[in-house]
Tab-separated table of C-alpha atoms in Angstrom:
chain	number	residue	atom	x	y	z
A	1	MET	CA	-8.433	-67.272	26.004
A	2	PRO	CA	-6.466	-65.986	22.985
A	3	ASN	CA	-3.301	-64.017	23.642
A	4	PHE	CA	-4.496	-61.074	21.567
A	5	SER	CA	-1.862	-58.686	22.962
A	6	ALA	CA	1.107	-60.811	21.809
A	7	LYS	CA	3.785	-58.888	19.921
A	8	ARG	CA	6.247	-60.238	17.395
A	9	GLN	CA	9.929	-60.231	18.300
A	10	GLU	CA	10.722	-58.149	15.206
A	11	TYR	CA	8.371	-55.485	16.523
A	12	ASP	CA	10.110	-55.324	19.904
A	13	ASP	CA	13.525	-55.188	18.226
A	14	ALA	CA	12.578	-52.308	15.919
A	15	LEU	CA	10.573	-50.236	18.406
A	16	PRO	CA	13.545	-48.415	20.069
A	17	GLY	CA	14.776	-47.213	16.670
A	18	TRP	CA	11.332	-45.931	15.715
A	19	GLN	CA	11.035	-44.096	19.024
A	20	LEU	CA	14.489	-42.565	18.595
A	21	VAL	CA	13.614	-41.095	15.197
A	22	LYS	CA	10.222	-39.784	16.282
A	23	ARG	CA	11.661	-38.152	19.387
A	24	CYS	CA	14.362	-36.486	17.326
A	25	VAL	CA	11.740	-35.245	14.862
A	26	ALA	CA	9.674	-33.859	17.754
A	27	GLY	CA	12.605	-31.671	18.825
A	28	PRO	CA	14.797	-30.859	21.831
A	29	ARG	CA	12.004	-30.641	24.370
A	30	GLU	CA	11.000	-34.241	23.627
A	31	VAL	CA	14.578	-35.546	23.527
A	32	ARG	CA	15.390	-34.032	26.937
A	33	LYS	CA	12.607	-36.077	28.537
A	34	TYR	CA	14.689	-39.227	28.160
A	35	ASN	CA	17.958	-39.591	30.056
A	36	GLU	CA	19.083	-42.489	27.849
A	37	TYR	CA	20.151	-40.092	25.084
A	38	LEU	CA	22.481	-38.100	27.340
A	39	PRO	CA	24.051	-40.389	29.954
A	40	MET	CA	24.768	-39.012	33.413
A	41	PRO	CA	28.536	-38.351	33.850
A	42	ASP	CA	28.591	-40.225	37.190
A	43	PRO	CA	25.573	-42.571	37.129
A	44	LEU	CA	26.515	-44.237	40.446
A	45	ASN	CA	26.296	-40.914	42.262
A	46	GLN	CA	22.586	-40.468	42.922
A	47	THR	CA	22.919	-37.628	45.417
A	48	PRO	CA	20.531	-34.691	44.986
A	49	GLU	CA	23.475	-32.440	44.146
A	50	ASN	CA	24.655	-34.709	41.293
A	51	ILE	CA	21.127	-35.148	39.938
A	52	ALA	CA	20.600	-31.384	39.962
A	53	ARG	CA	23.907	-30.904	38.147
A	54	TYR	CA	22.807	-33.447	35.515
A	55	GLU	CA	19.541	-31.578	34.940
A	56	GLN	CA	21.517	-28.386	34.364
A	57	LEU	CA	23.771	-30.290	31.959
A	58	LYS	CA	20.735	-31.311	29.892
A	59	LYS	CA	19.416	-27.760	29.805
A	60	ARG	CA	22.732	-26.386	28.545
A	61	ALA	CA	23.161	-29.066	25.869
A	62	MET	CA	22.012	-27.980	22.408
A	63	PHE	CA	19.993	-30.420	20.311
A	64	LEU	CA	20.261	-29.302	16.704
A	65	ASN	CA	17.140	-30.804	15.156
A	66	VAL	CA	18.673	-31.879	11.867
A	67	THR	CA	16.464	-34.975	11.721
A	68	GLY	CA	13.238	-33.000	11.898
A	69	ARG	CA	14.385	-30.404	9.401
A	70	THR	CA	15.521	-33.055	6.948
A	71	ARG	CA	12.178	-34.820	7.243
A	72	THR	CA	10.371	-31.559	6.519
A	73	GLY	CA	12.536	-30.972	3.457
A	74	LEU	CA	11.962	-34.474	2.094
A	75	MET	CA	8.220	-34.185	2.661
A	76	GLY	CA	8.227	-30.870	0.858
A	77	ALA	CA	9.987	-32.473	-2.112
A	78	VAL	CA	7.278	-35.130	-2.472
A	79	PHE	CA	4.323	-32.786	-2.012
A	80	ARG	CA	5.706	-29.835	-3.955
A	81	LYS	CA	3.219	-30.942	-6.599
A	82	THR	CA	-0.212	-32.387	-6.080
A	83	ALA	CA	-0.676	-36.114	-6.596
A	84	GLU	CA	-2.192	-37.491	-9.774
A	85	VAL	CA	-5.662	-38.616	-8.703
A	86	GLU	CA	-8.620	-39.940	-10.633
A	87	LEU	CA	-11.429	-41.819	-8.894
A	88	PRO	CA	-14.712	-43.360	-10.025
A	89	SER	CA	-17.815	-41.432	-9.044
A	90	GLY	CA	-18.765	-44.050	-6.446
A	91	VAL	CA	-15.745	-43.212	-4.260
A	92	GLU	CA	-15.071	-39.580	-5.185
A	93	TYR	CA	-15.992	-38.561	-1.634
A	94	LEU	CA	-12.631	-40.033	-0.527
A	95	LEU	CA	-10.827	-37.071	-2.078
A	96	GLU	CA	-12.088	-34.763	0.668
A	97	ASN	CA	-12.864	-37.233	3.462
A	98	VAL	CA	-10.830	-40.403	3.172
A	99	SER	CA	-10.834	-41.569	6.811
A	100	GLY	CA	-14.188	-40.304	8.059
A	101	ASP	CA	-12.684	-37.537	10.177
A	102	GLY	CA	-12.487	-34.880	7.458
A	103	ALA	CA	-8.892	-35.601	6.376
A	104	SER	CA	-8.346	-35.385	2.638
A	105	LEU	CA	-6.738	-38.145	0.596
A	106	GLU	CA	-3.568	-36.109	0.115
A	107	GLN	CA	-3.362	-35.233	3.819
A	108	LEU	CA	-3.589	-38.900	4.791
A	109	CYS	CA	-0.808	-39.704	2.335
A	110	LYS	CA	1.341	-36.936	3.845
A	111	GLU	CA	0.967	-38.607	7.220
A	112	ALA	CA	1.795	-42.005	5.714
A	113	THR	CA	4.858	-40.681	3.852
A	114	GLY	CA	6.172	-39.061	7.031
A	115	GLU	CA	5.669	-42.326	8.915
A	116	CYS	CA	7.547	-44.228	6.214
A	117	LEU	CA	10.466	-41.801	6.558
A	118	ASP	CA	10.435	-42.216	10.351
A	119	THR	CA	9.986	-45.978	10.616
A	120	GLY	CA	10.025	-47.417	7.096
A	121	ARG	CA	6.639	-49.007	7.750
A	122	GLY	CA	2.893	-48.429	8.017
A	123	GLY	CA	-0.403	-49.593	6.593
A	124	PHE	CA	-3.893	-48.719	5.361
A	125	LEU	CA	-7.023	-50.460	6.640
A	126	VAL	CA	-10.191	-50.260	4.580
A	127	ASP	CA	-13.324	-50.621	6.671
A	128	TYR	CA	-17.046	-50.101	6.410
A	129	PRO	CA	-18.919	-48.787	9.464
A	130	LYS	CA	-21.262	-51.281	11.021
A	131	VAL	CA	-24.783	-49.851	10.817
A	132	GLN	CA	-27.063	-50.715	13.698
A	133	LEU	CA	-30.531	-51.292	12.237
A	134	PRO	CA	-33.576	-50.359	14.302
A	135	GLU	CA	-35.562	-53.221	15.739
A	136	GLY	CA	-37.661	-54.872	13.075
A	137	GLN	CA	-35.695	-53.392	10.156
A	138	THR	CA	-33.860	-55.947	7.999
A	139	ALA	CA	-32.316	-53.781	5.267
A	140	LEU	CA	-30.745	-50.354	4.915
A	141	THR	CA	-32.870	-47.503	3.704
A	142	VAL	CA	-31.637	-45.211	0.938
A	143	ALA	CA	-30.741	-42.484	3.470
A	144	GLN	CA	-28.902	-44.943	5.712
A	145	ALA	CA	-26.982	-46.364	2.779
A	146	ALA	CA	-25.987	-42.873	1.635
A	147	ASN	CA	-24.462	-42.095	5.036
A	148	ALA	CA	-22.690	-45.455	5.349
A	149	ARG	CA	-19.438	-45.187	3.462
A	150	ALA	CA	-16.207	-47.106	3.288
A	151	TYR	CA	-13.152	-45.309	4.645
A	152	VAL	CA	-9.382	-45.782	4.605
A	153	HIS	CA	-7.630	-45.613	7.987
A	154	PHE	CA	-3.885	-45.111	8.464
A	155	TYR	CA	-1.969	-47.124	11.077
A	156	PRO	CA	1.611	-46.203	12.079
A	157	ALA	CA	4.302	-48.803	12.664
A	158	GLU	CA	3.858	-48.785	16.473
A	159	SER	CA	0.223	-49.841	16.052
A	160	ILE	CA	0.993	-52.942	13.948
A	161	VAL	CA	2.065	-55.291	16.735
A	162	ASN	CA	1.588	-58.729	15.173
A	163	TRP	CA	1.235	-60.268	11.706
A	164	ARG	CA	1.624	-63.516	9.856
A	165	GLU	CA	2.007	-64.597	6.254
A	166	ASP	CA	1.256	-68.135	5.063
A	167	VAL	CA	1.720	-69.858	1.738
A	168	ILE	CA	-1.699	-70.736	0.315
A	169	ASP	CA	-1.869	-72.532	-3.037
A	170	GLY	CA	1.748	-71.652	-3.664
A	171	VAL	CA	1.233	-67.927	-2.978
A	172	LYS	CA	2.334	-66.065	0.143
A	173	ARG	CA	-0.719	-64.367	1.584
A	174	LEU	CA	-1.392	-62.206	4.615
A	175	THR	CA	-3.402	-64.265	7.129
A	176	LEU	CA	-3.137	-62.214	10.335
A	177	VAL	CA	-2.675	-58.569	11.304
A	178	VAL	CA	-3.166	-57.302	14.870
A	179	LEU	CA	-3.589	-53.554	15.341
A	180	LEU	CA	-3.225	-51.766	18.665
A	181	GLU	CA	-5.762	-48.949	19.060
A	182	LYS	CA	-6.041	-46.352	21.813
A	183	ILE	CA	-9.589	-45.728	22.982
A	184	ASN	CA	-10.494	-42.724	25.151
A	185	GLU	CA	-13.501	-43.309	27.384
A	186	ALA	CA	-15.074	-40.171	28.825
A	187	THR	CA	-15.966	-39.897	32.501
A	188	GLU	CA	-19.508	-39.162	33.631
A	189	ASP	CA	-18.966	-35.390	33.647
A	190	GLY	CA	-17.416	-35.545	30.164
A	191	PHE	CA	-14.341	-33.474	31.078
A	192	GLU	CA	-11.843	-36.274	31.652
A	193	PHE	CA	-10.848	-39.331	29.667
A	194	THR	CA	-9.479	-42.739	30.489
A	195	ALA	CA	-7.186	-44.294	27.877
A	196	LYS	CA	-7.686	-47.983	27.171
A	197	ASP	CA	-6.024	-50.395	24.774
A	198	GLN	CA	-8.011	-52.225	22.148
A	199	TYR	CA	-6.676	-54.848	19.750
A	200	ARG	CA	-8.211	-55.291	16.307
A	201	ALA	CA	-7.344	-58.671	14.796
A	202	LEU	CA	-7.708	-59.036	11.030
A	203	MET	CA	-7.726	-62.730	10.095
A	204	LEU	CA	-8.152	-64.917	7.072
A	205	ILE	CA	-10.024	-68.016	8.268
A	206	ASP	CA	-10.865	-70.733	5.743
A	207	GLY	CA	-10.379	-68.214	2.958
A	208	LYS	CA	-12.783	-65.707	4.569
A	209	TYR	CA	-11.857	-62.273	5.953
A	210	VAL	CA	-12.860	-61.891	9.622
A	211	GLN	CA	-12.403	-59.055	12.126
A	212	ARG	CA	-12.290	-59.500	15.879
A	213	VAL	CA	-11.918	-56.707	18.436
A	214	TYR	CA	-10.396	-57.606	21.805
A	215	SER	CA	-10.077	-55.579	25.007
A	216	GLU	CA	-9.988	-56.123	28.748
A	217	ASP	CA	-13.767	-55.736	28.790
A	218	THR	CA	-14.243	-58.226	25.941
A	219	PRO	CA	-11.372	-60.767	26.225
A	220	GLY	CA	-13.281	-63.208	24.056
A	221	GLY	CA	-13.495	-60.707	21.211
A	222	VAL	CA	-16.360	-59.270	19.171
A	223	GLU	CA	-16.425	-60.769	15.675
A	224	THR	CA	-17.637	-59.235	12.426
A	225	ILE	CA	-17.456	-60.591	8.877
A	226	PRO	CA	-17.253	-57.714	6.367
A	227	THR	CA	-18.993	-58.183	3.017
A	228	ASP	CA	-18.825	-56.265	-0.243
A	229	LYS	CA	-21.709	-54.422	-1.903
A	230	THR	CA	-23.079	-57.640	-3.352
A	231	GLY	CA	-23.063	-59.377	0.037
A	232	ASN	CA	-20.102	-61.639	-0.641
A	233	THR	CA	-17.308	-62.086	1.889
A	234	PHE	CA	-13.751	-61.002	1.087
A	235	ASP	CA	-11.042	-63.504	0.198
A	236	HIS	CA	-8.217	-61.290	1.458
A	237	ILE	CA	-7.448	-59.080	4.457
A	238	LEU	CA	-8.317	-55.462	3.715
A	239	PHE	CA	-5.022	-54.163	5.059
A	240	HIS	CA	-2.170	-52.981	2.875
A	241	PHE	CA	1.387	-52.532	4.141
A	242	PHE	CA	3.801	-49.968	2.763
A	243	GLY	CA	7.530	-49.743	3.481
A	244	SER	CA	10.739	-47.981	2.579
A	245	HIS	CA	11.929	-50.956	0.472
A	246	ASN	CA	8.829	-52.904	-0.510
A	247	ASN	CA	5.229	-53.430	0.541
A	248	ASP	CA	5.372	-56.839	2.166
A	249	ALA	CA	4.768	-57.480	5.860
A	250	SER	CA	8.455	-57.532	6.835
A	251	ILE	CA	10.003	-54.582	8.672
A	252	ASP	CA	12.146	-52.334	6.464
A	253	LYS	CA	15.026	-50.112	7.531
A	254	ALA	CA	13.898	-46.701	8.808
A	255	PRO	CA	15.395	-44.142	6.363
A	256	LEU	CA	16.007	-41.498	9.037
A	257	GLU	CA	17.364	-43.799	11.748
A	258	ASP	CA	21.044	-43.410	10.794
A	259	LEU	CA	20.647	-39.643	10.769
A	260	ALA	CA	18.924	-39.694	14.163
A	261	GLU	CA	21.754	-41.777	15.656
A	262	VAL	CA	24.358	-39.219	14.585
A	263	ASN	CA	22.051	-36.409	15.710
A	264	ILE	CA	21.997	-37.879	19.237
A	265	LEU	CA	25.796	-38.254	19.283
A	266	HIS	CA	26.058	-34.615	18.228
A	267	TYR	CA	23.758	-33.779	21.143
A	268	GLY	CA	26.158	-35.551	23.529
A	269	ASN	CA	29.169	-33.679	22.131
A	270	SER	CA	27.284	-30.432	22.553
A	271	ALA	CA	26.668	-31.247	26.220
A	272	THR	CA	30.417	-31.779	26.704
A	273	VAL	CA	31.278	-28.501	24.992
A	274	GLU	CA	28.719	-26.507	26.955
A	275	GLU	CA	29.660	-28.096	30.275
A	276	SER	CA	33.351	-27.511	29.640
A	277	GLY	CA	32.702	-23.926	28.654
A	278	PHE	CA	30.510	-23.323	31.688
A	279	ILE	CA	33.179	-24.608	34.092
A	280	SER	CA	36.469	-23.570	32.545
A	281	SER	CA	35.342	-20.135	31.329
A	282	GLN	CA	34.850	-18.909	34.909
A	283	PRO	CA	38.069	-17.357	36.293
A	284	THR	CA	39.383	-18.820	39.556
A	285	LEU	CA	41.361	-16.800	42.132
A	286	PHE	CA	44.493	-18.240	43.728
A	287	ILE	CA	46.314	-16.420	46.548
A	288	THR	CA	49.502	-16.896	48.559
A	289	THR	CA	50.022	-15.142	51.910
A	290	ASP	CA	51.935	-15.438	55.180
A	291	ILE	CA	48.826	-14.594	57.226
A	292	GLN	CA	47.622	-17.414	59.462
A	293	PRO	CA	44.261	-18.974	58.557
A	294	ASP	CA	42.423	-17.624	61.611
A	295	GLU	CA	43.819	-14.146	61.029
A	296	PHE	CA	42.929	-14.353	57.319
A	297	ALA	CA	39.359	-15.286	58.209
A	298	ARG	CA	39.162	-12.319	60.618
A	299	LEU	CA	40.448	-9.898	57.968
A	300	ASN	CA	38.167	-11.347	55.269
A	301	PRO	CA	34.974	-12.375	57.091
A	302	ASN	CA	32.968	-12.701	53.831
A	303	GLY	CA	35.657	-14.458	51.858
A	304	MET	CA	37.559	-13.042	48.903
A	305	HIS	CA	35.392	-10.949	46.580
A	306	ILE	CA	36.516	-10.471	43.004
A	307	GLY	CA	36.073	-6.896	41.855
A	308	SER	CA	37.533	-3.418	42.168
A	309	ARG	CA	35.247	-2.026	44.886
A	310	ARG	CA	37.318	-3.304	47.752
A	311	GLY	CA	40.892	-4.334	48.546
A	312	HIS	CA	42.326	-7.369	50.351
A	313	ASN	CA	45.092	-7.683	52.954
A	314	LEU	CA	47.437	-10.485	51.911
A	315	GLY	CA	50.264	-9.713	54.341
A	316	LYS	CA	53.791	-8.535	53.608
A	317	SER	CA	54.599	-11.381	51.185
A	318	GLY	CA	51.185	-12.129	49.723
A	319	ASN	CA	50.349	-12.567	46.060
A	320	ALA	CA	47.181	-13.209	44.030
A	321	ILE	CA	46.677	-14.462	40.487
A	322	MET	CA	43.654	-15.201	38.294
A	323	LEU	CA	43.602	-18.436	36.301
A	324	GLN	CA	41.244	-19.243	33.455
A	325	ALA	CA	41.448	-22.480	31.467
A	326	ASN	CA	41.784	-22.391	27.715
A	327	GLU	CA	38.867	-23.814	25.781
A	328	THR	CA	39.161	-27.452	24.736
A	329	GLN	CA	38.951	-28.122	21.017
A	330	LEU	CA	38.385	-31.890	21.012
A	331	ALA	CA	34.662	-31.874	21.773
A	332	ARG	CA	34.078	-29.021	19.317
A	333	GLU	CA	35.915	-30.913	16.589
A	334	LEU	CA	33.772	-33.959	17.329
A	335	MET	CA	30.668	-31.807	16.876
A	336	LYS	CA	31.923	-30.608	13.507
A	337	ASP	CA	32.572	-34.196	12.445
A	338	LYS	CA	29.013	-35.150	13.363
A	339	GLU	CA	27.640	-32.212	11.397
A	340	GLU	CA	29.541	-33.321	8.303
A	341	GLN	CA	28.326	-36.875	8.783
A	342	MET	CA	24.721	-35.710	9.022
A	343	LEU	CA	25.130	-33.788	5.785
A	344	MET	CA	26.529	-36.900	4.118
A	345	ILE	CA	23.589	-38.999	5.321
A	346	GLY	CA	21.051	-36.646	3.854
A	347	ALA	CA	20.658	-33.505	5.926
A	348	ARG	CA	20.952	-31.215	2.945
A	349	ILE	CA	18.476	-28.713	4.341
A	350	VAL	CA	21.051	-27.349	6.794
A	351	GLN	CA	23.737	-26.973	4.166
A	352	GLN	CA	24.124	-23.656	2.445
A	353	GLY	CA	24.070	-24.176	-1.281
A	354	ASN	CA	26.918	-23.044	-3.505
A	355	GLY	CA	25.712	-20.518	-6.003
A	356	ALA	CA	28.233	-21.773	-8.587
A	357	GLU	CA	26.970	-25.356	-8.340
A	358	THR	CA	25.059	-26.511	-11.391
A	359	ALA	CA	21.640	-28.100	-11.215
A	360	GLU	CA	23.045	-31.367	-12.568
A	361	ALA	CA	25.670	-31.443	-9.800
A	362	VAL	CA	22.904	-31.021	-7.227
A	363	ARG	CA	20.944	-33.896	-8.764
A	364	ILE	CA	24.001	-36.174	-8.658
A	365	ARG	CA	24.847	-35.212	-5.079
A	366	TYR	CA	21.317	-35.998	-3.885
A	367	SER	CA	20.670	-39.005	-6.135
A	368	SER	CA	20.901	-41.562	-3.310
A	369	ASP	CA	18.437	-39.628	-1.132
A	370	ASN	CA	16.043	-39.214	-4.025
A	371	SER	CA	16.153	-42.897	-4.936
A	372	VAL	CA	15.010	-43.775	-1.403
A	373	LEU	CA	12.430	-40.999	-1.420
A	374	GLY	CA	11.148	-42.087	-4.825
A	375	THR	CA	10.749	-45.649	-3.561
A	376	ILE	CA	8.795	-44.415	-0.537
A	377	ALA	CA	6.503	-42.255	-2.663
A	378	GLY	CA	5.899	-45.166	-5.041
A	379	ASN	CA	5.214	-47.664	-2.249
A	380	VAL	CA	2.741	-45.375	-0.474
A	381	SER	CA	1.015	-44.700	-3.804
A	382	GLU	CA	0.695	-48.394	-4.583
A	383	ALA	CA	-0.655	-49.256	-1.118
A	384	MET	CA	-3.198	-46.438	-1.329
A	385	ARG	CA	-4.271	-47.565	-4.811
A	386	LEU	CA	-4.976	-51.080	-3.495
A	387	ALA	CA	-6.906	-49.555	-0.581
A	388	LEU	CA	-9.002	-47.545	-3.039
A	389	PHE	CA	-9.811	-50.779	-4.868
A	390	ASP	CA	-11.111	-52.304	-1.619
A	391	ALA	CA	-13.192	-49.198	-0.953
A	392	GLN	CA	-14.752	-49.665	-4.391
A	393	ARG	CA	-15.629	-53.261	-3.513
A	394	PHE	CA	-17.587	-51.933	-0.547
A	395	MET	CA	-19.257	-49.070	-2.390
A	396	MET	CA	-19.523	-50.230	-6.014
A	397	GLY	CA	-19.136	-53.994	-5.976
A	398	ALA	CA	-16.726	-54.039	-8.946
A	399	VAL	CA	-13.289	-52.454	-9.199
A	400	ASP	CA	-12.593	-49.855	-11.865
A	401	GLU	CA	-8.850	-50.298	-12.333
A	402	THR	CA	-8.543	-48.144	-15.447
A	403	GLY	CA	-10.551	-45.315	-13.890
A	404	THR	CA	-8.547	-45.324	-10.667
A	405	VAL	CA	-5.333	-43.328	-10.726
A	406	PHE	CA	-3.286	-42.364	-7.680
A	407	TRP	CA	0.376	-41.497	-7.828
A	408	LEU	CA	2.384	-39.220	-5.561
A	409	ASN	CA	4.776	-36.762	-7.157
A	410	GLN	CA	8.256	-38.109	-7.834
A	411	GLU	CA	9.625	-35.054	-9.596
A	412	PHE	CA	11.620	-33.687	-6.681
A	413	PHE	CA	13.434	-31.037	-8.717
A	414	ASP	CA	12.240	-28.451	-11.191
A	415	GLN	CA	12.758	-29.741	-14.692
A	416	VAL	CA	13.585	-26.664	-16.698
A	417	MET	CA	12.332	-26.994	-20.278
A	418	ASP	CA	13.460	-24.298	-22.674
A	419	ALA	CA	11.866	-23.430	-25.987
A	420	GLN	CA	14.062	-25.872	-27.894
A	421	ALA	CA	13.125	-28.743	-25.585
A	422	ILE	CA	9.430	-27.880	-25.914
A	423	LEU	CA	9.773	-27.847	-29.711
A	424	ALA	CA	11.467	-31.252	-29.582
A	425	GLN	CA	8.573	-32.651	-27.541
A	426	VAL	CA	6.046	-31.275	-30.016
A	427	GLN	CA	7.952	-32.814	-32.914
A	428	LEU	CA	7.947	-36.203	-31.196
A	429	TRP	CA	4.173	-35.934	-30.882
A	430	GLN	CA	3.685	-34.766	-34.473
A	431	GLN	CA	5.776	-37.679	-35.744
A	432	GLY	CA	3.645	-40.132	-33.787
A	433	ILE	CA	6.428	-41.238	-31.439
A	434	ILE	CA	4.560	-40.076	-28.319
A	435	ALA	CA	0.870	-39.429	-27.686
A	436	LYS	CA	-0.669	-36.073	-26.970
A	437	LYS	CA	-1.267	-37.216	-23.400
A	438	ASP	CA	2.479	-37.930	-23.035
A	439	LEU	CA	3.286	-34.472	-24.371
A	440	ARG	CA	1.029	-32.793	-21.862
A	441	THR	CA	2.339	-34.933	-19.028
A	442	ASN	CA	5.895	-33.870	-19.854
A	443	LEU	CA	4.837	-30.232	-19.992
A	444	ARG	CA	3.185	-30.550	-16.583
A	445	GLN	CA	6.289	-32.069	-15.055
A	446	ALA	CA	8.375	-29.241	-16.477
A	447	GLY	CA	6.016	-26.640	-15.019
A	448	VAL	CA	4.912	-25.354	-18.418
A	449	LEU	CA	1.358	-26.479	-17.666
A	450	GLU	CA	-0.205	-26.294	-14.221
A	451	SER	CA	0.001	-29.682	-12.527
A	452	ASP	CA	-3.664	-29.732	-11.542
A	453	ARG	CA	-4.977	-28.991	-15.040
A	454	THR	CA	-6.283	-32.204	-16.592
A	455	ASP	CA	-6.513	-32.951	-20.302
A	456	ASP	CA	-10.284	-32.426	-20.114
A	457	ASP	CA	-9.760	-28.965	-18.609
A	458	ILE	CA	-7.373	-28.010	-21.402
A	459	ASP	CA	-9.662	-29.362	-24.125
A	460	ALA	CA	-12.637	-27.508	-22.655
A	461	ASP	CA	-10.692	-24.230	-22.647
A	462	ARG	CA	-9.481	-24.789	-26.209
A	463	GLU	CA	-13.015	-25.271	-27.509
A	464	ALA	CA	-13.827	-21.748	-26.420
A	465	ASP	CA	-10.715	-20.299	-28.117
A	466	ALA	CA	-10.536	-18.984	-31.648
A	467	PRO	CA	-8.845	-21.295	-34.186
A	468	VAL	CA	-5.027	-21.148	-34.221
A	469	LEU	CA	-3.607	-20.435	-37.665
A	470	GLY	CA	-0.803	-22.662	-38.852
A	471	SER	CA	-0.091	-25.929	-40.555
A	472	GLU	CA	0.000	-29.214	-38.704
A	473	ASP	CA	2.376	-30.561	-41.332
A	474	ASP	CA	5.012	-27.935	-40.615
A	475	PRO	CA	7.350	-29.416	-37.947
A	476	ASN	CA	8.848	-25.974	-37.311
A	477	ASN	CA	5.484	-24.528	-36.303
A	478	PRO	CA	4.582	-25.855	-32.855
A	479	GLN	CA	1.427	-23.751	-32.769
A	480	GLY	CA	-0.156	-25.642	-35.605
A	481	GLY	CA	-2.450	-27.990	-33.746
A	482	VAL	CA	-0.708	-28.948	-30.477
A	483	GLY	CA	-4.082	-29.850	-29.072
A	484	ASP	CA	-5.658	-31.068	-32.321
A	485	GLU	CA	-6.305	-34.683	-33.007
């Protein structure tokens, strides 16, 4: 029987880092579920009193969710503008329902981009639902074919448990991908569910793409051989990796892992500060007296109460003082160091901007973060574009490469374009150095034109406008035929 649940060693090595980042992103309630991130001060003491004290320590510790806030800020930078999308008519339905569950193409890419920030890894599977034909029917009807559509499914890093690449005819090709899927089976009354694991193996066997689904109920696997619209089998696995560095099958560094590590250390320093403050901030009473212990107990049957409502008999030579420890600065200084380190790593969202700082200084300060973010946006875009090609093979037979455009925004800052810069762009177009399409693209990126207005939309609106007076030959008159051929 095949060992379908086998996991690669690289997967096991990377899994704790992925979990750390995702738990930090989820917030303090999730982090407090795991004792490994805040060690018990005396782990050998497992008495109920020590365990209860540890639980109170965790409740007092503050987890400042810098990791989650940074992730939100980086996601907002990518999706501050809509993606450039153009699809052939045969797969236009993917814009609004890319995975069959109602998620739009942009929403699926948001999920993939967030996963790439968390783990530096993920993938898209293109699949076509298997249509069960009624008995006696050998071909799909028109109605059945209209409802059977190819979809793109997103798989996070934790679900990609095994893979293999082999060199075939001098080219490294993906020959195996095993995906772990969670299946919920409803009970008879329909109100409860039982979670079961299912493994989907994508294989390239003798140059032919094959799928096999394994589970405890079907250890031998259920095999299907997907075919394109023309009935031909595929010569490649319809799964496309994306990563924080490149889009091969290897595991890339998780961009947010370093930040999450410092975030957890900051959490530990916070626990020390809060515990120290809780203990040392409470005043402690010390007394000296010549009264014998039994006599002292008789005079103070309820112990010594601190307050002004009652007095205490300390004898003829008694004395009482209140001691309160000064706050310790070491743990607080360590917290400040961690906060500065998190800002250096990329947590700019928690830093208050300097009003005197120029836009160019901001760009330089964040250039390293943006280079990583730009790579992620480009890698997700490229993987999705390849997935859209496979969807076209299912739905159209042929791939329309020129008519397929998908590119996530990589303009993470507003590009301010003043009148002089606009005039310079128009002059470049009039002199034939750039095309009209390039001019409009630059104007969109600068926010002069709305990002979702296509060239066809602009041309259609211009046809309804009255002619614009002016000479095309006059380079100082940008109105003279900006949209003319």
